[in-house]
């Protein structure tokens, strides 16, 4: 039984671990770890900011199985909103009460909406646009002064295409906050440790897969015959002929750009600041989450979400670095305190959870026997693509494949 897995991100690696007895071959065009890969500065730091949550059961179970539990650190993190250049911390009830851009009535409405979100059937709202949904339920002020900056930070120019079902599902999973802020987890030293252990003993061929041949029930990748293929890379990169045979729904993706800065000084005491009206939607200060001493400098991500076809994504890393530095300076950062900056781009970093998205979620089995799809477009990655969702998708697709081929 010969199995190929395309993509060595968390989905591909967790699938390979589950199929280890059958020696699957992974094809990976870039870095093992995918979106979780790192940048080496003498220490290792993720190219894109990452943390996990208490309810990420599959990820935490995997960390345990790989003997990494002692590296897990939990911290209550502090977040805020930057509006017109001023940062408003929004963690404790007092900070929320002091926030000037919402009335007390709106804050109460928001609190009730958050409490009500758990246990609500969000699927009913799949065809409702997020802006209409918020406007109808919470009113124009909450839409403009609270949700709009968050939606823009999360989806860039696609913010108005998102479904209200997504927002309700997302509020439900993120409403489990402590009184002082949100508790987040990290692997002390970095997620590369997880990726490295997952990849141990797995055959990874560092080649891009552009074509998948199919003849008489067999698949052909780079001249080798396979009985089964698990595709975990973004769907727009799937071989067009195979995609046509599978009759897949069109899933639009967003892109991510993260500038990572090494700084002499901290920008604020918050981990996460959502920024209104800027080129990047969030300022994420990693060293307000993990200790400065682990790195010897302050690490700050400036994160944007955009479209693969957009002008911002098309810019070179160098031009983006200049643009982001200029913008960060406008928002109050002293440029002389920035030691270095590196820009990382991911063309297809997540599906856009557009109206009608729930009907498009792609099952693991496809119309082509032996060809499987799992990744950010799979059910465990709704309403939010996550490390946990990708680990779970990898495990689940491997189980489905084993069942189909009668493997134990
Ligand atoms: C900016 C950002 C921040 C995030 N922060 C968090 C967070 O804080 N917490 C959290 O839980 N999750 C976070 N995530 C999500 C998390 O990173 C992903 O859900 C997860 O890593 C995706 O894993 P994957 O294997 O499904 O996809 P990917 O990591 O995208 O892996 C797919 C792999 O396929 C490879 N590939 C693509 N095309 C081909 C081809 N043709 N041939 C061969 N190989 C190919 C790619 O190089 C890649 O390695 C974040 C994502 C982004 C973009």
PDB file of C-alpha atoms in Angstrom, residues 123-256:
ATOM      1  CA  UNK A 123     -25.805  27.327  11.274  1.00  0.00           C
ATOM      2  CA  UNK A 124     -29.144  29.055  10.816  1.00  0.00           C
ATOM      3  CA  UNK A 125     -27.268  32.290   9.925  1.00  0.00           C
ATOM      4  CA  UNK A 126     -24.966  30.840   7.264  1.00  0.00           C
ATOM      5  CA  UNK A 127     -26.587  32.882   4.493  1.00  0.00           C
ATOM      6  CA  UNK A 128     -26.734  36.114   6.494  1.00  0.00           C
ATOM      7  CA  UNK A 129     -23.933  38.619   5.904  1.00  0.00           C
ATOM      8  CA  UNK A 130     -21.987  39.581   9.008  1.00  0.00           C
ATOM      9  CA  UNK A 131     -22.692  43.307   8.688  1.00  0.00           C
ATOM     10  CA  UNK A 132     -26.462  42.757   8.335  1.00  0.00           C
ATOM     11  CA  UNK A 133     -26.462  40.270  11.211  1.00  0.00           C
ATOM     12  CA  UNK A 134     -24.674  42.630  13.608  1.00  0.00           C
ATOM     13  CA  UNK A 135     -26.713  45.643  12.505  1.00  0.00           C
ATOM     14  CA  UNK A 136     -30.015  43.784  13.044  1.00  0.00           C
ATOM     15  CA  UNK A 137     -29.090  42.269  16.382  1.00  0.00           C
ATOM     16  CA  UNK A 138     -26.817  44.857  17.979  1.00  0.00           C
ATOM     17  CA  UNK A 139     -27.264  48.085  16.062  1.00  0.00           C
ATOM     18  CA  UNK A 140     -25.184  50.414  13.944  1.00  0.00           C
ATOM     19  CA  UNK A 141     -23.026  51.842  16.772  1.00  0.00           C
ATOM     20  CA  UNK A 142     -21.701  48.480  17.938  1.00  0.00           C
ATOM     21  CA  UNK A 143     -21.119  47.529  14.336  1.00  0.00           C
ATOM     22  CA  UNK A 144     -19.064  50.638  13.563  1.00  0.00           C
ATOM     23  CA  UNK A 145     -17.297  51.197  16.864  1.00  0.00           C
ATOM     24  CA  UNK A 146     -16.568  47.645  17.911  1.00  0.00           C
ATOM     25  CA  UNK A 147     -17.001  44.930  15.296  1.00  0.00           C
ATOM     26  CA  UNK A 148     -15.889  46.763  12.155  1.00  0.00           C
ATOM     27  CA  UNK A 149     -12.232  47.239  13.279  1.00  0.00           C
ATOM     28  CA  UNK A 150     -12.122  43.602  14.415  1.00  0.00           C
ATOM     29  CA  UNK A 151     -13.548  42.308  11.140  1.00  0.00           C
ATOM     30  CA  UNK A 152     -11.142  44.438   9.121  1.00  0.00           C
ATOM     31  CA  UNK A 153      -8.215  43.221  11.223  1.00  0.00           C
ATOM     32  CA  UNK A 154      -9.235  39.611  10.687  1.00  0.00           C
ATOM     33  CA  UNK A 155     -10.291  39.664   7.028  1.00  0.00           C
ATOM     34  CA  UNK A 156      -8.766  42.795   5.464  1.00  0.00           C
ATOM     35  CA  UNK A 157     -10.716  43.896   2.402  1.00  0.00           C
ATOM     36  CA  UNK A 158     -12.899  40.773   2.603  1.00  0.00           C
ATOM     37  CA  UNK A 159     -14.488  41.842   5.901  1.00  0.00           C
ATOM     38  CA  UNK A 160     -17.960  42.433   4.419  1.00  0.00           C
ATOM     39  CA  UNK A 161     -18.184  39.024   2.703  1.00  0.00           C
ATOM     40  CA  UNK A 162     -18.099  36.990   5.921  1.00  0.00           C
ATOM     41  CA  UNK A 163     -21.141  35.135   7.208  1.00  0.00           C
ATOM     42  CA  UNK A 164     -22.890  36.011  10.479  1.00  0.00           C
ATOM     43  CA  UNK A 165     -22.769  32.287  11.352  1.00  0.00           C
ATOM     44  CA  UNK A 166     -18.987  32.584  11.476  1.00  0.00           C
ATOM     45  CA  UNK A 167     -19.135  35.504  13.887  1.00  0.00           C
ATOM     46  CA  UNK A 168     -21.564  33.741  16.230  1.00  0.00           C
ATOM     47  CA  UNK A 169     -19.500  30.537  16.241  1.00  0.00           C
ATOM     48  CA  UNK A 170     -16.315  32.487  16.802  1.00  0.00           C
ATOM     49  CA  UNK A 171     -17.713  34.580  19.669  1.00  0.00           C
ATOM     50  CA  UNK A 172     -18.936  31.360  21.305  1.00  0.00           C
ATOM     51  CA  UNK A 173     -15.502  29.722  21.287  1.00  0.00           C
ATOM     52  CA  UNK A 174     -13.646  32.877  22.336  1.00  0.00           C
ATOM     53  CA  UNK A 175     -16.029  33.948  25.131  1.00  0.00           C
ATOM     54  CA  UNK A 176     -14.317  31.729  27.678  1.00  0.00           C
ATOM     55  CA  UNK A 177     -12.169  34.507  29.133  1.00  0.00           C
ATOM     56  CA  UNK A 178     -10.748  34.961  32.605  1.00  0.00           C
ATOM     57  CA  UNK A 179     -11.621  38.138  34.474  1.00  0.00           C
ATOM     58  CA  UNK A 180      -8.130  39.609  33.856  1.00  0.00           C
ATOM     59  CA  UNK A 181      -7.877  38.607  30.181  1.00  0.00           C
ATOM     60  CA  UNK A 182      -7.631  35.573  27.931  1.00  0.00           C
ATOM     61  CA  UNK A 183      -5.503  32.574  28.866  1.00  0.00           C
ATOM     62  CA  UNK A 184      -3.276  31.419  26.020  1.00  0.00           C
ATOM     63  CA  UNK A 185      -0.730  28.649  25.698  1.00  0.00           C
ATOM     64  CA  UNK A 186       2.668  28.410  24.029  1.00  0.00           C
ATOM     65  CA  UNK A 187       5.502  25.891  23.820  1.00  0.00           C
ATOM     66  CA  UNK A 188       8.428  27.465  25.650  1.00  0.00           C
ATOM     67  CA  UNK A 189      11.236  27.799  23.090  1.00  0.00           C
ATOM     68  CA  UNK A 190       8.885  27.634  20.110  1.00  0.00           C
ATOM     69  CA  UNK A 191       6.634  25.361  18.072  1.00  0.00           C
ATOM     70  CA  UNK A 192       9.544  24.058  16.003  1.00  0.00           C
ATOM     71  CA  UNK A 193       9.940  21.437  18.748  1.00  0.00           C
ATOM     72  CA  UNK A 194       6.483  20.089  17.984  1.00  0.00           C
ATOM     73  CA  UNK A 195       7.078  20.112  14.225  1.00  0.00           C
ATOM     74  CA  UNK A 196      10.451  18.399  14.594  1.00  0.00           C
ATOM     75  CA  UNK A 197       9.042  15.582  16.743  1.00  0.00           C
ATOM     76  CA  UNK A 198       6.077  15.094  14.431  1.00  0.00           C
ATOM     77  CA  UNK A 199       8.388  14.767  11.433  1.00  0.00           C
ATOM     78  CA  UNK A 200      10.732  12.255  13.095  1.00  0.00           C
ATOM     79  CA  UNK A 201      11.005   9.123  10.954  1.00  0.00           C
ATOM     80  CA  UNK A 202       8.672  10.444   8.247  1.00  0.00           C
ATOM     81  CA  UNK A 203       9.931  10.484   4.666  1.00  0.00           C
ATOM     82  CA  UNK A 204       9.656  14.082   3.383  1.00  0.00           C
ATOM     83  CA  UNK A 205      10.506  14.737  -0.273  1.00  0.00           C
ATOM     84  CA  UNK A 206      11.220  18.448  -0.711  1.00  0.00           C
ATOM     85  CA  UNK A 207       9.404  18.844  -4.021  1.00  0.00           C
ATOM     86  CA  UNK A 208       6.344  20.781  -5.170  1.00  0.00           C
ATOM     87  CA  UNK A 209       3.431  18.745  -6.519  1.00  0.00           C
ATOM     88  CA  UNK A 210       1.897  20.502  -9.520  1.00  0.00           C
ATOM     89  CA  UNK A 211       0.322  17.501 -11.219  1.00  0.00           C
ATOM     90  CA  UNK A 212      -1.370  14.416  -9.917  1.00  0.00           C
ATOM     91  CA  UNK A 213      -1.878  11.780 -12.611  1.00  0.00           C
ATOM     92  CA  UNK A 214      -4.791   9.347 -12.363  1.00  0.00           C
ATOM     93  CA  UNK A 215      -5.168   6.104 -14.319  1.00  0.00           C
ATOM     94  CA  UNK A 216      -7.096   2.904 -13.551  1.00  0.00           C
ATOM     95  CA  UNK A 217      -7.521   3.732  -9.875  1.00  0.00           C
ATOM     96  CA  UNK A 218      -3.862   4.624  -9.313  1.00  0.00           C
ATOM     97  CA  UNK A 219      -2.297   8.047  -8.724  1.00  0.00           C
ATOM     98  CA  UNK A 220       1.010   9.276 -10.115  1.00  0.00           C
ATOM     99  CA  UNK A 221       3.123  11.949  -8.465  1.00  0.00           C
ATOM    100  CA  UNK A 222       6.546  12.814  -9.834  1.00  0.00           C
ATOM    101  CA  UNK A 223       6.791   9.452 -11.584  1.00  0.00           C
ATOM    102  CA  UNK A 224       5.813   7.307  -8.587  1.00  0.00           C
ATOM    103  CA  UNK A 225       2.599   5.272  -8.389  1.00  0.00           C
ATOM    104  CA  UNK A 226       0.401   5.602  -5.286  1.00  0.00           C
ATOM    105  CA  UNK A 227      -2.735   3.782  -4.129  1.00  0.00           C
ATOM    106  CA  UNK A 228      -3.934   6.777  -2.133  1.00  0.00           C
ATOM    107  CA  UNK A 229      -3.211  10.496  -1.937  1.00  0.00           C
ATOM    108  CA  UNK A 230      -4.033  12.898   0.905  1.00  0.00           C
ATOM    109  CA  UNK A 231      -3.957  16.503  -0.288  1.00  0.00           C
ATOM    110  CA  UNK A 232      -3.405  18.941   2.618  1.00  0.00           C
ATOM    111  CA  UNK A 233      -2.112  21.991   0.705  1.00  0.00           C
ATOM    112  CA  UNK A 234      -4.425  24.939  -0.135  1.00  0.00           C
ATOM    113  CA  UNK A 235      -7.206  23.989  -2.556  1.00  0.00           C
ATOM    114  CA  UNK A 236      -6.376  26.632  -5.213  1.00  0.00           C
ATOM    115  CA  UNK A 237      -3.062  24.794  -5.722  1.00  0.00           C
ATOM    116  CA  UNK A 238      -4.684  21.456  -6.494  1.00  0.00           C
ATOM    117  CA  UNK A 239      -4.075  20.063 -10.001  1.00  0.00           C
ATOM    118  CA  UNK A 240      -6.855  21.564 -12.181  1.00  0.00           C
ATOM    119  CA  UNK A 241      -7.793  18.226 -13.811  1.00  0.00           C
ATOM    120  CA  UNK A 242      -8.178  16.523 -10.435  1.00  0.00           C
ATOM    121  CA  UNK A 243     -10.112  19.520  -9.067  1.00  0.00           C
ATOM    122  CA  UNK A 244     -12.556  19.238 -11.992  1.00  0.00           C
ATOM    123  CA  UNK A 245     -13.060  15.522 -11.397  1.00  0.00           C
ATOM    124  CA  UNK A 246     -13.790  16.200  -7.715  1.00  0.00           C
ATOM    125  CA  UNK A 247     -16.352  18.946  -8.564  1.00  0.00           C
ATOM    126  CA  UNK A 248     -15.228  21.034  -5.612  1.00  0.00           C
ATOM    127  CA  UNK A 249     -17.072  24.165  -4.523  1.00  0.00           C
ATOM    128  CA  UNK A 250     -15.131  27.389  -5.027  1.00  0.00           C
ATOM    129  CA  UNK A 251     -13.544  28.369  -1.737  1.00  0.00           C
ATOM    130  CA  UNK A 252     -11.919  31.784  -1.678  1.00  0.00           C
ATOM    131  CA  UNK A 253      -8.805  32.270   0.399  1.00  0.00           C
ATOM    132  CA  UNK A 254      -7.234  35.185   2.147  1.00  0.00           C
ATOM    133  CA  UNK A 255      -3.530  35.926   2.381  1.00  0.00           C
ATOM    134  CA  UNK A 256      -1.485  36.905   5.411  1.00  0.00           C
TER     135      UNK A 256
END
